[in-house]
Short mmCIF file of C-alpha atoms (C1' of nucleotides) in Angstrom, two decimals:
data_model
loop_
_atom_site.label_atom_id
_atom_site.label_comp_id
_atom_site.label_asym_id
_atom_site.label_seq_id
_atom_site.Cartn_x
_atom_site.Cartn_y
_atom_site.Cartn_z
CA UNK A 946 9.02 14.06 -20.98
CA UNK A 947 6.62 16.63 -19.76
CA UNK A 948 7.18 19.13 -17.05
CA UNK A 949 4.07 18.69 -14.97
CA UNK A 950 3.82 16.98 -11.63
CA UNK A 951 3.09 13.28 -11.47
CA UNK A 952 0.25 12.33 -9.13
CA UNK A 953 1.37 10.18 -6.25
CA UNK A 954 -1.20 7.54 -7.12
CA UNK A 955 0.26 7.28 -10.59
CA UNK A 956 3.81 7.08 -9.29
CA UNK A 957 2.78 4.22 -7.03
CA UNK A 958 1.64 2.20 -10.03
CA UNK A 959 4.74 2.69 -12.13
CA UNK A 960 6.71 -0.13 -10.48
CA UNK A 961 3.96 -2.54 -11.45
CA UNK A 962 4.13 -1.36 -15.05
CA UNK A 963 7.86 -1.86 -15.05
CA UNK A 964 7.47 -5.35 -13.73
CA UNK A 965 4.99 -6.35 -16.41
CA UNK A 966 6.92 -4.65 -19.18
CA UNK A 967 10.03 -6.57 -18.17
CA UNK A 968 8.08 -9.80 -18.44
CA UNK A 969 6.89 -8.82 -21.90
CA UNK A 970 10.42 -7.87 -22.94
CA UNK A 971 11.71 -11.20 -21.66
CA UNK A 972 9.12 -12.92 -23.83
CA UNK A 973 10.28 -10.94 -26.84
CA UNK A 974 7.03 -9.00 -27.07
CA UNK A 975 7.78 -5.74 -28.85
CA UNK A 976 4.47 -3.99 -28.82
CA UNK A 977 1.86 -3.60 -26.08
CA UNK A 978 -1.44 -1.76 -26.09
CA UNK A 979 -2.88 -0.13 -23.01
CA UNK A 980 -5.52 -2.84 -23.15
CA UNK A 981 -2.92 -5.55 -22.98
CA UNK A 982 -1.12 -3.89 -20.10
CA UNK A 983 -4.45 -3.51 -18.37
CA UNK A 984 -5.11 -7.23 -18.65
CA UNK A 985 -1.76 -8.19 -17.18
CA UNK A 986 -1.94 -5.70 -14.33
CA UNK A 987 -5.57 -5.92 -13.32
CA UNK A 988 -6.10 -2.23 -13.97
CA UNK A 989 -8.11 -0.43 -16.64
CA UNK A 990 -6.76 0.61 -20.02
CA UNK A 991 -7.75 4.26 -19.65
CA UNK A 992 -5.99 4.42 -16.32
CA UNK A 993 -2.78 3.20 -17.82
CA UNK A 994 -3.01 5.67 -20.68
CA UNK A 995 -3.65 8.48 -18.27
CA UNK A 996 -0.77 7.46 -16.02
CA UNK A 997 1.67 7.30 -18.90
CA UNK A 998 0.44 10.61 -20.23
CA UNK A 999 1.72 12.31 -17.08
CA UNK A 1000 5.25 11.26 -17.96
CA UNK A 1001 5.09 12.02 -21.65
CA UNK A 1002 3.71 10.66 -24.91
CA UNK A 1003 5.33 7.34 -25.60
CA UNK A 1004 2.77 5.49 -27.69
CA UNK A 1005 1.77 5.44 -31.33
CA UNK A 1006 -1.91 6.00 -31.97
CA UNK A 1007 -3.53 3.07 -33.63
CA UNK A 1008 -0.56 0.91 -32.68
CA UNK A 1009 0.38 0.86 -29.01
CA UNK A 1010 3.54 1.21 -26.97
CA UNK A 1011 6.98 -0.04 -27.94
CA UNK A 1012 7.82 -2.27 -24.98
CA UNK A 1013 11.54 -1.59 -24.75
CA UNK A 1014 11.08 2.10 -25.30
CA UNK A 1015 8.41 2.44 -22.65
CA UNK A 1016 10.45 0.33 -20.27
CA UNK A 1017 13.39 2.63 -20.72
CA UNK A 1018 11.29 5.72 -20.11
CA UNK A 1019 9.79 4.35 -16.93
CA UNK A 1020 13.12 3.01 -15.72
CA UNK A 1021 14.61 6.40 -16.22
CA UNK A 1022 11.82 8.07 -14.30
CA UNK A 1023 12.18 5.59 -11.45
CA UNK A 1024 15.98 5.97 -11.45
CA UNK A 1025 16.42 2.29 -12.13
CA UNK A 1026 19.49 2.93 -14.21
CA UNK A 1027 21.54 4.07 -11.27
CA UNK A 1028 22.61 1.78 -8.45
CA UNK A 1029 21.05 2.22 -5.03
CA UNK A 1030 23.24 0.99 -2.23
CA UNK A 1031 21.05 -0.79 0.28
CA UNK A 1032 21.76 -1.75 3.87
CA UNK A 1033 19.80 -4.45 5.61
CA UNK A 1034 19.43 -4.27 9.36
CA UNK A 1035 18.23 -7.43 11.04
CA UNK A 1036 19.17 -10.68 9.41
CA UNK A 1037 16.39 -12.88 10.72
CA UNK A 1038 13.83 -14.74 8.65
CA UNK A 1039 12.31 -11.64 7.15
CA UNK A 1040 15.63 -9.95 6.60
CA UNK A 1041 17.08 -12.90 4.77
CA UNK A 1042 13.95 -13.22 2.65
CA UNK A 1043 14.26 -9.60 1.63
CA UNK A 1044 17.95 -9.96 0.89
CA UNK A 1045 17.05 -12.83 -1.37
CA UNK A 1046 14.38 -10.77 -3.11
CA UNK A 1047 16.81 -7.93 -3.61
CA UNK A 1048 19.16 -9.96 -5.70
CA UNK A 1049 16.27 -11.04 -7.90
CA UNK A 1050 15.32 -7.44 -8.46
CA UNK A 1051 17.78 -6.50 -11.15
CA UNK A 1052 20.86 -4.37 -10.90
CA UNK A 1053 19.33 -1.24 -9.42
CA UNK A 1054 19.48 -2.31 -5.81
CA UNK A 1055 22.78 -3.52 -4.47
CA UNK A 1056 22.97 -5.05 -1.04
CA UNK A 1057 25.98 -3.23 0.38
CA UNK A 1058 25.84 -3.97 4.10
CA UNK A 1059 24.11 -6.30 6.54
CA UNK A 1060 23.85 -5.56 10.24
CA UNK A 1061 22.55 -7.59 13.15
CA UNK A 1062 22.87 -7.60 16.91
CA UNK A 1063 23.16 -11.32 17.50
CA UNK A 1064 26.68 -12.57 18.06
CA UNK A 1065 25.67 -15.80 16.41
CA UNK A 1066 25.09 -13.95 13.17
CA UNK A 1067 27.78 -11.29 13.30
CA UNK A 1068 30.73 -12.43 11.25
CA UNK A 1069 28.78 -14.91 9.15
CA UNK A 1070 28.64 -14.42 5.40
CA UNK A 1071 25.74 -13.23 3.25
CA UNK A 1072 26.75 -13.59 -0.36
CA UNK A 1073 30.01 -11.68 -0.44
CA UNK A 1074 29.23 -9.61 2.64
CA UNK A 1075 30.02 -10.12 6.28
CA UNK A 1076 27.25 -9.54 8.81
CA UNK A 1077 28.38 -6.61 10.96
CA UNK A 1078 27.41 -5.44 14.41
CA UNK A 1079 24.78 -2.73 14.73
CA UNK A 1080 27.45 -0.64 16.46
CA UNK A 1081 29.14 -0.17 13.13
CA UNK A 1082 26.04 1.20 11.41
CA UNK A 1083 26.99 4.91 11.39
CA UNK A 1084 30.57 4.39 10.30
CA UNK A 1085 29.97 1.73 7.69
CA UNK A 1086 26.89 3.46 6.28
CA UNK A 1087 28.99 6.50 5.60
CA UNK A 1088 31.95 4.57 4.28
CA UNK A 1089 29.89 2.59 1.83
CA UNK A 1090 27.61 5.45 0.84
CA UNK A 1091 24.38 3.69 1.77
CA UNK A 1092 21.37 5.21 0.02
CA UNK A 1093 18.57 3.27 1.63
CA UNK A 1094 18.12 0.90 4.53
CA UNK A 1095 15.72 -1.90 5.22
CA UNK A 1096 14.59 -2.25 8.81
CA UNK A 1097 13.78 -5.85 9.65
CA UNK A 1098 14.56 -5.91 13.36
CA UNK A 1099 12.29 -6.54 16.32
CA UNK A 1100 10.05 -3.50 16.83
CA UNK A 1101 11.74 -2.34 20.00
CA UNK A 1102 15.11 -2.08 18.31
CA UNK A 1103 13.81 -0.21 15.29
CA UNK A 1104 14.01 3.39 16.49
CA UNK A 1105 17.53 2.96 17.82
CA UNK A 1106 18.68 1.46 14.58
CA UNK A 1107 16.98 4.21 12.62
CA UNK A 1108 18.84 6.81 14.67
CA UNK A 1109 22.15 5.15 13.88
CA UNK A 1110 21.31 5.02 10.19
CA UNK A 1111 20.40 8.69 10.16
CA UNK A 1112 23.68 9.38 11.93
CA UNK A 1113 25.36 7.51 9.12
CA UNK A 1114 23.75 9.75 6.54
CA UNK A 1115 21.06 7.36 5.31
CA UNK A 1116 18.00 9.27 4.16
CA UNK A 1117 15.60 6.56 3.00
CA UNK A 1118 14.23 3.88 5.30
CA UNK A 1119 11.95 1.00 4.44
CA UNK A 1120 10.40 -0.06 7.70
CA UNK A 1121 9.16 -3.65 7.94
CA UNK A 1122 8.82 -3.52 11.72
CA UNK A 1123 5.66 -2.76 13.64
CA UNK A 1124 7.24 0.30 15.23
CA UNK A 1125 6.55 3.90 14.33
CA UNK A 1126 9.84 5.51 13.38
CA UNK A 1127 10.64 9.18 13.86
CA UNK A 1128 13.28 10.74 11.63
CA UNK A 1129 14.50 14.25 10.78
CA UNK A 1130 12.64 16.15 8.10
CA UNK A 1131 15.12 15.39 5.34
CA UNK A 1132 14.68 11.64 5.77
CA UNK A 1133 11.82 9.50 4.56
CA UNK A 1134 10.32 6.41 6.13
CA UNK A 1135 8.07 4.08 4.21
CA UNK A 1136 6.20 1.52 6.26
CA UNK A 1137 5.33 -1.95 5.08
CA UNK A 1138 2.87 -3.59 7.39
CA UNK A 1139 2.24 -7.27 6.84
CA UNK A 1140 -0.47 -7.55 9.45
CA UNK A 1141 -2.35 -4.60 8.00
CA UNK A 1142 -2.46 -6.37 4.67
CA UNK A 1143 -4.00 -9.33 6.37
CA UNK A 1144 -6.63 -7.29 8.12
CA UNK A 1145 -7.42 -5.31 5.02
CA UNK A 1146 -7.92 -8.50 3.09
CA UNK A 1147 -10.16 -9.94 5.77
CA UNK A 1148 -12.22 -6.77 5.80
CA UNK A 1149 -12.89 -7.15 2.14
CA UNK A 1150 -15.01 -10.22 2.60
CA UNK A 1151 -16.56 -9.28 5.87
CA UNK A 1152 -17.87 -5.90 4.81
CA UNK A 1153 -21.06 -6.09 6.76
CA UNK A 1154 -21.04 -2.40 6.28
CA UNK A 1155 -20.44 -1.69 2.61
CA UNK A 1156 -17.15 -0.18 1.67
CA UNK A 1157 -17.57 2.90 -0.40
CA UNK A 1158 -15.67 2.09 -3.56
CA UNK A 1159 -16.17 2.46 -7.24
CA UNK A 1160 -15.70 -1.14 -8.05
CA UNK A 1161 -15.56 -3.45 -5.14
CA UNK A 1162 -12.34 -5.29 -5.64
CA UNK A 1163 -10.37 -2.60 -7.34
CA UNK A 1164 -9.80 0.61 -5.45
CA UNK A 1165 -9.64 -0.98 -2.06
CA UNK A 1166 -6.96 -3.38 -3.06
CA UNK A 1167 -4.27 -0.79 -2.79
CA UNK A 1168 -1.57 -1.80 -5.17
CA UNK A 1169 -3.60 -3.77 -7.67
CA UNK A 1170 -6.06 -6.57 -7.19
CA UNK A 1171 -8.25 -8.63 -9.40
CA UNK B 517 -22.26 2.43 14.98
CA UNK B 518 -23.53 4.34 12.06
CA UNK B 519 -25.07 2.99 8.96
CA UNK B 520 -23.13 4.80 6.29
CA UNK B 521 -20.43 3.39 4.12
CA UNK B 522 -16.84 3.56 5.26
CA UNK B 523 -14.44 5.04 2.71
CA UNK B 524 -11.84 2.57 1.51
CA UNK B 525 -9.06 4.96 2.43
CA UNK B 526 -10.34 5.06 5.97
CA UNK B 527 -10.67 1.29 6.17
CA UNK B 528 -7.08 0.93 5.06
CA UNK B 529 -5.91 2.98 8.03
CA UNK B 530 -7.86 1.14 10.68
CA UNK B 531 -5.30 -1.66 11.13
CA UNK B 532 -2.70 0.95 12.00
CA UNK B 533 -4.99 2.46 14.61
CA UNK B 534 -5.54 -0.97 16.10
CA UNK B 535 -1.84 -1.57 16.29
CA UNK B 536 -1.16 1.69 18.11
CA UNK B 537 -4.12 1.31 20.41
CA UNK B 538 -2.88 -2.11 21.42
CA UNK B 539 0.47 -0.62 22.32
CA UNK B 540 -1.23 2.01 24.40
CA UNK B 541 -3.38 -0.61 26.11
CA UNK B 542 -0.29 -2.67 26.85
CA UNK B 543 1.24 0.37 28.50
CA UNK B 544 -1.85 0.84 30.64
CA UNK B 545 -2.80 4.06 28.90
CA UNK B 546 -6.54 4.51 29.32
CA UNK B 547 -7.24 7.68 27.42
CA UNK B 548 -5.99 8.91 24.06
CA UNK B 549 -6.76 12.10 22.18
CA UNK B 550 -6.81 12.27 18.41
CA UNK B 551 -3.69 14.39 18.73
CA UNK B 552 -1.90 11.67 20.61
CA UNK B 553 -2.94 9.02 18.10
CA UNK B 554 -1.81 11.33 15.34
CA UNK B 555 1.64 11.59 16.88
CA UNK B 556 2.07 7.87 17.18
CA UNK B 557 0.80 7.10 13.70
CA UNK B 558 2.31 9.90 11.68
CA UNK B 559 -1.10 11.09 10.53
CA UNK B 560 -3.05 14.23 11.36
CA UNK B 561 -5.47 14.58 14.23
CA UNK B 562 -8.37 15.73 12.07
CA UNK B 563 -7.92 12.77 9.80
CA UNK B 564 -8.17 10.38 12.69
CA UNK B 565 -11.27 12.08 14.01
CA UNK B 566 -12.85 11.97 10.60
CA UNK B 567 -11.98 8.32 10.12
CA UNK B 568 -13.44 7.31 13.46
CA UNK B 569 -16.54 9.36 12.81
CA UNK B 570 -17.39 7.06 9.89
CA UNK B 571 -17.68 4.16 12.29
CA UNK B 572 -19.54 5.93 15.04
CA UNK B 573 -18.98 8.39 17.86
CA UNK B 574 -16.65 6.84 20.35
CA UNK B 575 -14.97 9.81 22.00
CA UNK B 576 -15.87 12.26 24.73
CA UNK B 577 -15.58 15.89 23.77
CA UNK B 578 -13.03 17.74 25.82
CA UNK B 579 -11.59 14.41 26.95
CA UNK B 580 -10.59 12.00 24.18
CA UNK B 581 -11.08 8.33 23.42
CA UNK B 582 -11.17 5.50 25.93
CA UNK B 583 -8.41 3.24 24.65
CA UNK B 584 -9.95 -0.13 25.46
CA UNK B 585 -13.36 0.93 24.24
CA UNK B 586 -12.07 2.26 20.95
CA UNK B 587 -9.93 -0.82 20.50
CA UNK B 588 -12.93 -3.02 20.96
CA UNK B 589 -14.98 -1.05 18.45
CA UNK B 590 -12.28 -1.20 15.82
CA UNK B 591 -11.56 -4.86 16.49
CA UNK B 592 -15.19 -5.60 16.05
CA UNK B 593 -15.32 -3.70 12.77
CA UNK B 594 -12.24 -5.52 11.50
CA UNK B 595 -13.61 -8.89 12.65
CA UNK B 596 -10.60 -9.42 14.87
CA UNK B 597 -12.67 -11.27 17.40
CA UNK B 598 -13.30 -14.20 15.10
CA UNK B 599 -10.55 -16.60 14.04
CA UNK B 600 -9.38 -16.58 10.44
CA UNK B 601 -7.91 -19.87 9.35
CA UNK B 602 -4.89 -19.15 7.23
CA UNK B 603 -3.02 -21.40 4.84
CA UNK B 604 0.54 -20.69 3.82
CA UNK B 605 1.72 -21.92 0.46
CA UNK B 606 5.47 -21.91 -0.06
CA UNK B 607 7.60 -22.45 2.99
CA UNK B 608 10.78 -20.73 1.85
CA UNK B 609 12.44 -17.79 3.51
CA UNK B 610 9.57 -15.42 2.94
CA UNK B 611 6.96 -18.00 3.83
CA UNK B 612 8.60 -18.88 7.10
CA UNK B 613 9.04 -15.20 7.96
CA UNK B 614 5.35 -14.64 7.41
CA UNK B 615 4.43 -17.69 9.44
CA UNK B 616 6.51 -16.26 12.24
CA UNK B 617 4.80 -12.88 11.94
CA UNK B 618 1.40 -14.54 12.01
CA UNK B 619 1.91 -16.02 15.43
CA UNK B 620 2.93 -12.61 16.74
CA UNK B 621 -0.25 -11.11 15.39
CA UNK B 622 -2.68 -12.05 18.11
CA UNK B 623 -5.35 -14.69 18.05
CA UNK B 624 -7.27 -13.57 15.00
CA UNK B 625 -5.14 -15.35 12.45
CA UNK B 626 -4.48 -19.02 12.96
CA UNK B 627 -2.00 -20.80 10.76
CA UNK B 628 -3.97 -23.90 9.83
CA UNK B 629 -2.04 -25.46 6.96
CA UNK B 630 1.35 -25.18 5.29
CA UNK B 631 1.99 -26.41 1.76
CA UNK B 632 5.14 -26.70 -0.30
CA UNK B 633 6.31 -28.56 -3.34
CA UNK B 634 9.80 -29.50 -2.22
CA UNK B 635 10.16 -33.04 -0.97
CA UNK B 636 12.80 -31.83 1.41
CA UNK B 637 10.21 -29.73 3.18
CA UNK B 638 7.11 -31.90 2.90
CA UNK B 639 6.68 -33.82 6.10
CA UNK B 640 8.72 -31.47 8.24
CA UNK B 641 7.07 -29.71 11.14
CA UNK B 642 6.06 -26.06 11.48
CA UNK B 643 4.92 -25.49 15.01
CA UNK B 644 2.27 -28.17 15.40
CA UNK B 645 1.64 -28.53 11.68
CA UNK B 646 3.12 -30.83 9.09
CA UNK B 647 4.18 -29.34 5.76
CA UNK B 648 1.94 -30.91 3.12
CA UNK B 649 2.30 -31.38 -0.60
CA UNK B 650 0.68 -28.82 -2.89
CA UNK B 651 -1.36 -31.72 -4.30
CA UNK B 652 -3.35 -31.78 -1.12
CA UNK B 653 -4.32 -28.11 -1.30
CA UNK B 654 -7.93 -28.52 -2.49
CA UNK B 655 -8.80 -31.34 -0.13
CA UNK B 656 -7.10 -30.02 2.98
CA UNK B 657 -8.31 -26.46 2.39
CA UNK B 658 -11.85 -27.72 2.43
CA UNK B 659 -11.34 -30.05 5.36
CA UNK B 660 -9.81 -27.38 7.54
CA UNK B 661 -12.10 -24.58 6.38
CA UNK B 662 -9.33 -22.28 5.24
CA UNK B 663 -10.47 -18.64 5.06
CA UNK B 664 -7.43 -17.01 3.55
CA UNK B 665 -4.20 -18.11 1.93
CA UNK B 666 -0.79 -16.56 1.70
CA UNK B 667 1.04 -17.10 -1.58
CA UNK B 668 4.79 -17.13 -1.06
CA UNK B 669 5.85 -19.41 -3.90
CA UNK B 670 8.04 -18.68 -6.91
CA UNK B 671 6.08 -16.53 -9.36
CA UNK B 672 5.63 -19.25 -11.95
CA UNK B 673 3.92 -21.55 -9.48
CA UNK B 674 1.57 -18.90 -8.16
CA UNK B 675 -1.34 -19.16 -10.60
CA UNK B 676 -1.45 -22.94 -10.34
CA UNK B 677 -1.49 -22.77 -6.58
CA UNK B 678 -4.17 -20.11 -6.66
CA UNK B 679 -6.35 -22.35 -8.83
CA UNK B 680 -6.01 -25.19 -6.34
CA UNK B 681 -6.89 -22.90 -3.46
CA UNK B 682 -9.96 -21.64 -5.27
CA UNK B 683 -10.89 -25.26 -5.93
CA UNK B 684 -10.59 -25.80 -2.20
CA UNK B 685 -13.04 -23.00 -1.51
CA UNK B 686 -10.56 -20.35 -0.41
CA UNK B 687 -11.84 -16.88 -1.27
CA UNK B 688 -9.13 -14.56 0.02
CA UNK B 689 -5.58 -14.59 -1.29
CA UNK B 690 -2.65 -12.50 -0.13
CA UNK B 691 -0.17 -12.62 -2.98
CA UNK B 692 3.47 -12.01 -2.11
CA UNK B 693 4.72 -13.27 -5.46
CA UNK B 694 5.54 -11.16 -8.47
CA UNK B 695 2.88 -12.89 -10.56
CA UNK B 696 -0.48 -11.46 -11.54
CA UNK B 697 -3.16 -13.84 -10.27
CA UNK B 698 -6.52 -14.36 -11.93
CA UNK B 699 -9.39 -15.62 -9.79
CA UNK B 700 -13.18 -15.95 -10.11
CA UNK B 701 -15.28 -12.94 -9.26
CA UNK B 702 -16.19 -14.09 -5.78
CA UNK B 703 -12.54 -14.30 -4.75
CA UNK B 704 -10.23 -11.46 -3.81
CA UNK B 705 -6.52 -11.13 -4.36
CA UNK B 706 -4.45 -8.57 -2.56
CA UNK B 707 -0.95 -8.04 -3.85
CA UNK B 708 2.02 -7.17 -1.70
CA UNK B 709 4.96 -6.13 -3.78
CA UNK B 710 8.26 -5.75 -1.96
CA UNK B 711 10.14 -4.43 -4.96
CA UNK B 712 7.52 -1.80 -5.63
CA UNK B 713 7.99 -0.49 -2.11
CA UNK B 714 11.66 -0.14 -2.81
CA UNK B 715 11.14 1.73 -6.04
CA UNK B 716 8.51 3.94 -4.53
CA UNK B 717 10.86 4.85 -1.72
CA UNK B 718 13.65 5.61 -4.12
CA UNK B 719 11.36 7.81 -6.16
CA UNK B 720 10.64 9.87 -3.13
CA UNK B 721 14.10 11.26 -2.93
CA UNK B 722 14.80 11.42 -6.59
CA UNK B 723 11.73 13.43 -7.48
CA UNK B 724 13.41 15.53 -10.10
CA UNK B 725 9.90 16.10 -11.20
CA UNK B 726 7.83 17.11 -8.20
CA UNK B 727 5.24 14.69 -6.98
CA UNK B 728 1.89 16.27 -6.73
CA UNK B 729 0.97 15.78 -3.10
CA UNK B 730 -0.43 17.79 -0.29
CA UNK B 731 2.42 17.30 2.05
CA UNK B 732 5.49 15.78 0.61
CA UNK B 733 6.19 12.83 2.80
CA UNK B 734 2.68 12.00 3.80
CA UNK B 735 0.26 11.02 1.08
CA UNK B 736 2.81 9.37 -1.10
CA UNK B 737 3.92 7.05 1.62
CA UNK B 738 0.90 4.85 1.18
CA UNK B 739 0.21 3.30 4.50
CA UNK B 740 1.70 5.90 6.80
CA UNK B 741 5.06 7.59 6.76
CA UNK B 742 6.78 10.26 8.73
"C1'" DG C 915 -9.77 25.22 28.15
"C1'" DA C 916 -9.62 21.05 25.79
"C1'" DA C 917 -11.16 17.87 22.76
"C1'" DT C 918 -14.65 15.65 19.62
"C1'" DG C 919 -17.72 15.41 15.52
"C1'" DT C 920 -19.10 17.14 11.18
"C1'" DG C 921 -20.72 19.95 7.31
"C1'" DA C 922 -18.47 22.35 3.66
"C1'" DA C 923 -14.57 23.62 0.85
"C1'" DA C 924 -10.52 22.20 -1.44
"C1'" DA C 925 -7.62 18.92 -3.47
"C1'" DG C 926 -6.81 14.75 -5.75
"C1'" DC C 927 -7.93 10.78 -8.51
"C1'" DT C 928 -10.55 8.05 -11.81
"C1'" DT C 929 -13.61 7.58 -15.50
"C1'" DC C 930 -15.57 9.10 -19.62
"C1'" DA C 931 -15.85 10.56 -24.22
"C1'" DC C 932 -13.92 11.76 -28.14
"C1'" DA C 933 -10.53 14.10 -31.17
"C1'" DG C 934 -6.52 12.76 -33.53
"C1'" DC C 935 -3.48 9.57 -35.59
"C1'" DC C 936 -1.81 5.11 -37.65
"C1'" DG D 1423 -10.81 -0.30 -37.40
"C1'" DG D 1424 -7.78 0.16 -33.70
"C1'" DC D 1425 -5.37 2.70 -30.43
"C1'" DT D 1426 -3.40 6.79 -27.98
"C1'" DG D 1427 -3.73 11.22 -25.54
"C1'" DT D 1428 -6.38 14.45 -22.98
"C1'" DG D 1429 -9.84 17.90 -21.42
"C1'" DA D 1430 -13.82 17.65 -18.71
"C1'" DA D 1431 -16.99 15.42 -15.59
"C1'" DG D 1432 -17.74 12.76 -11.60
"C1'" DC D 1433 -16.31 10.77 -7.56
"C1'" DT D 1434 -13.33 10.17 -3.38
"C1'" DT D 1435 -10.40 11.85 0.08
"C1'" DT D 1436 -8.37 15.33 2.79
"C1'" DT D 1437 -8.44 19.59 5.05
"C1'" DC D 1438 -10.61 23.29 7.33
"C1'" DA D 1439 -13.43 25.66 10.56
"C1'" DC D 1440 -16.36 25.74 14.09
"C1'" DA D 1441 -20.39 24.34 16.83
"C1'" DT D 1442 -20.74 21.22 20.59
"C1'" DT D 1443 -19.70 18.86 24.72
"C1'" DC D 1444 -17.04 17.85 28.91
#
DNA sequence: GAATGTGAAAAGCTTCACAGCC
DNA sequence: GGCTGTGAAGCTTTTCACATTC
């Protein structure tokens, strides 16, 4: 590994590389060229080479990258070998969909607590967990050592929930609600906005006014398009 | 409105502005400064001014922006006044969550068809729609003039479904599956990757190796963080 | 005084081209 | 011949500073 900084744009693509490499590994593919990775990700080969070069030199010239080796390097960089204890707040449709996704995501993310405010849901079981009241967020977050929380509540509840999570020592929040969340400086919020994705997609074909991009479909598509 | 191109990065932020402006309008706020918008979006005032300046000059110096006026301008740019007919493919947890979100999203996006492959779901009702078999995708897409489709199927089914949608004349695909989708050149796929968001968030606090960004939390957070 | 709008500078990212290695 | 790794070039985006308007 090198000692330089990794550009944020590169870091944002690494999860996609991991995903594709896992597929290759599952299919017993041992070797992958940057070209091959480019084809399966919708990116360009030189971009992939450049991205990987920020983390180190993993490939063999004239040959390509050893899939399992590269996978291990990226996993290590993304801290996928450790377990992240995740709390889910809001067990509605979206919340339950995310919980389901989580379990499909490998061993790195462990659903360690589920909170809701509805008395119909509190007490019910999600896998081996019991849905708890939002009132217990600070205490339980601390007890279970929650590392990150997923906000999937109605927008109006989001800030209050975030405050309780912060009180419970949670530093990383993934916000699926429409609300803007304020947190102390040592915490991080990452927003996922479903409606924005929709609008951005729509814009792509409207584009009465040209979008200034290198290649039309590519750069604008955020996290990889084809 | 001006006649220059709008940077892709700017275009990607417009949906967020619309969201916040709508909140302000709902609260009967008539005037907003770039500073105020910055506070509610987690961005910087000069960025907002710059972004808006690509679309035209909507503000009054020394005063600020008229909320309803600005909202109308942005809505017009994002084609939010027309109706986009949306098809949902895959009515599982995620699919139903998205369908629910759609209805909360204003009048611009109309859920016009729902497809699934499970015989338990086919025939059941979603609002005023009947869940149809995936076999009917090409025909029904054409009949109902579907503009965009949401893919929320298992990954292995995604490419097949995408092919059927393309056959039905659908040009815009929002892909929530883990699969990489290939489409003809006149179609656009936009990928939304829940697990990548997770990993990206985790990376933010690991960061043993510094991320090269202007301001730590900001640029890396993709679509707005705090 | 307060706020916008915008050139220009600075920073960041992608693409290119090619040296180096298998 | 095929493929990686990387400096350098080119392009995009952000930030700054300030003239301009209310």
